[in-house]
Amino acid sequence: MGEAVAAAEDALKKEGAVVVPAPRPSKGVASWAVDLLERLAVRLGHDKAKPLHWLSGNFAPVRDETPPAAGLPVRGHLPECLNGEFVRVGPNPKFVPVAGYHWY
């Protein structure tokens, strides 16, 4: 059955259709075991009384949108072909990590 599904997906890709991936692929025993070990390592290795310094202050997740600022001083100019908005560079986790958080 897997070959038939793969052949159908290949045919759709050739036609230019959108292929929707499986959002939650099935996990094997090894993947489950690695997740369990990671959760255990995080639980034993991190003191919950201490805040995560990389998720506080300037690095804290931004939950709300910031309104546009008007009247800012401008020096120079932007190229005409550059349009859009600059949102943020860096991590901004939307959800609490499953098994700890790493800076990168």
Coordinates of C-alpha atoms in Angstrom, one line a residue:
M1 CA 0.0 0.0 0.0
G2 CA 2.9 2.4 0.8
E3 CA 4.1 2.1 -2.8
A4 CA 0.7 3.0 -4.2
V5 CA 0.5 6.1 -2.0
A6 CA 4.0 7.2 -3.0
A7 CA 3.2 6.7 -6.7
A8 CA 0.0 8.8 -6.3
E9 CA 1.9 11.6 -4.5
D10 CA 4.6 11.6 -7.2
A11 CA 1.9 11.8 -9.9
L12 CA 0.3 14.8 -8.0
K13 CA 3.7 16.5 -7.7
K14 CA 4.3 16.2 -11.5
E15 CA 0.9 17.8 -12.1
G16 CA 1.7 20.7 -9.8
A17 CA -1.0 19.8 -7.3
V18 CA -0.6 20.6 -3.6
V19 CA 0.3 17.5 -1.6
V20 CA -0.7 17.7 2.1
P21 CA 1.8 15.8 4.3
A22 CA 0.6 13.7 7.2
P23 CA 0.7 16.0 10.2
R24 CA 1.6 13.4 12.7
P25 CA 3.5 10.5 11.2
S26 CA 3.5 7.3 13.2
K27 CA 6.4 7.0 15.6
G28 CA 8.3 3.8 16.1
V29 CA 9.5 2.3 19.4
A30 CA 13.0 3.9 19.0
S31 CA 11.5 7.4 18.5
W32 CA 9.3 6.9 21.5
A33 CA 12.2 5.8 23.7
V34 CA 14.4 8.8 22.6
D35 CA 11.5 11.2 23.5
L36 CA 11.2 9.5 26.9
L37 CA 14.9 9.8 27.6
E38 CA 14.9 13.4 26.6
R39 CA 12.0 14.3 28.9
L40 CA 13.7 12.4 31.7
A41 CA 17.1 14.2 31.2
V42 CA 15.3 17.6 31.1
R43 CA 13.3 16.9 34.2
L44 CA 16.4 15.7 36.2
G45 CA 18.8 18.3 34.8
H46 CA 16.8 21.6 35.2
D47 CA 15.8 23.2 38.5
K48 CA 12.3 24.4 37.9
A49 CA 12.8 27.1 40.6
K50 CA 15.2 28.9 38.3
P51 CA 13.8 30.8 35.3
L52 CA 15.1 30.0 31.9
H53 CA 17.4 33.0 31.3
W54 CA 17.2 32.6 27.5
L55 CA 13.4 33.0 27.6
S56 CA 13.3 36.1 29.7
G57 CA 13.9 39.8 29.2
N58 CA 14.7 40.8 25.6
F59 CA 14.6 37.1 24.6
A60 CA 11.1 36.4 26.1
P61 CA 8.5 35.2 23.6
V62 CA 6.4 38.0 22.1
R63 CA 2.7 37.1 22.5
D64 CA 1.1 40.3 21.3
E65 CA 1.7 42.3 18.1
T66 CA 3.3 45.7 18.5
P67 CA 1.4 48.6 16.8
P68 CA 3.2 50.4 14.0
A69 CA 5.3 53.4 15.0
A70 CA 4.8 56.7 13.2
G71 CA 7.2 59.7 12.9
L72 CA 10.4 57.8 13.3
P73 CA 13.5 59.6 11.9
V74 CA 14.8 58.1 8.6
R75 CA 18.3 58.5 7.2
G76 CA 18.9 57.2 3.7
H77 CA 16.3 55.3 1.7
L78 CA 15.1 51.8 1.0
P79 CA 15.2 50.4 -2.5
E80 CA 11.9 50.6 -4.3
C81 CA 11.9 46.8 -4.8
L82 CA 12.0 46.2 -1.1
N83 CA 8.5 46.2 0.4
G84 CA 6.8 44.4 3.3
E85 CA 7.6 44.5 7.0
F86 CA 10.4 43.5 9.3
V87 CA 8.9 41.4 12.1
R88 CA 11.7 39.9 14.2
V89 CA 14.9 37.9 13.8
G90 CA 15.4 35.2 16.3
P91 CA 13.4 32.5 18.1
N92 CA 9.9 33.3 19.2
P93 CA 8.4 30.0 20.5
K94 CA 4.6 29.9 20.2
F95 CA 4.2 26.8 22.3
V96 CA 5.9 25.4 25.4
P97 CA 8.5 22.9 24.3
V98 CA 7.7 19.2 24.9
A99 CA 11.0 18.3 26.4
G100 CA 13.0 21.4 27.4
Y101 CA 14.3 24.3 25.4
H102 CA 17.6 24.8 23.7
W103 CA 19.0 28.2 22.7
Y104 CA 19.4 27.1 19.1

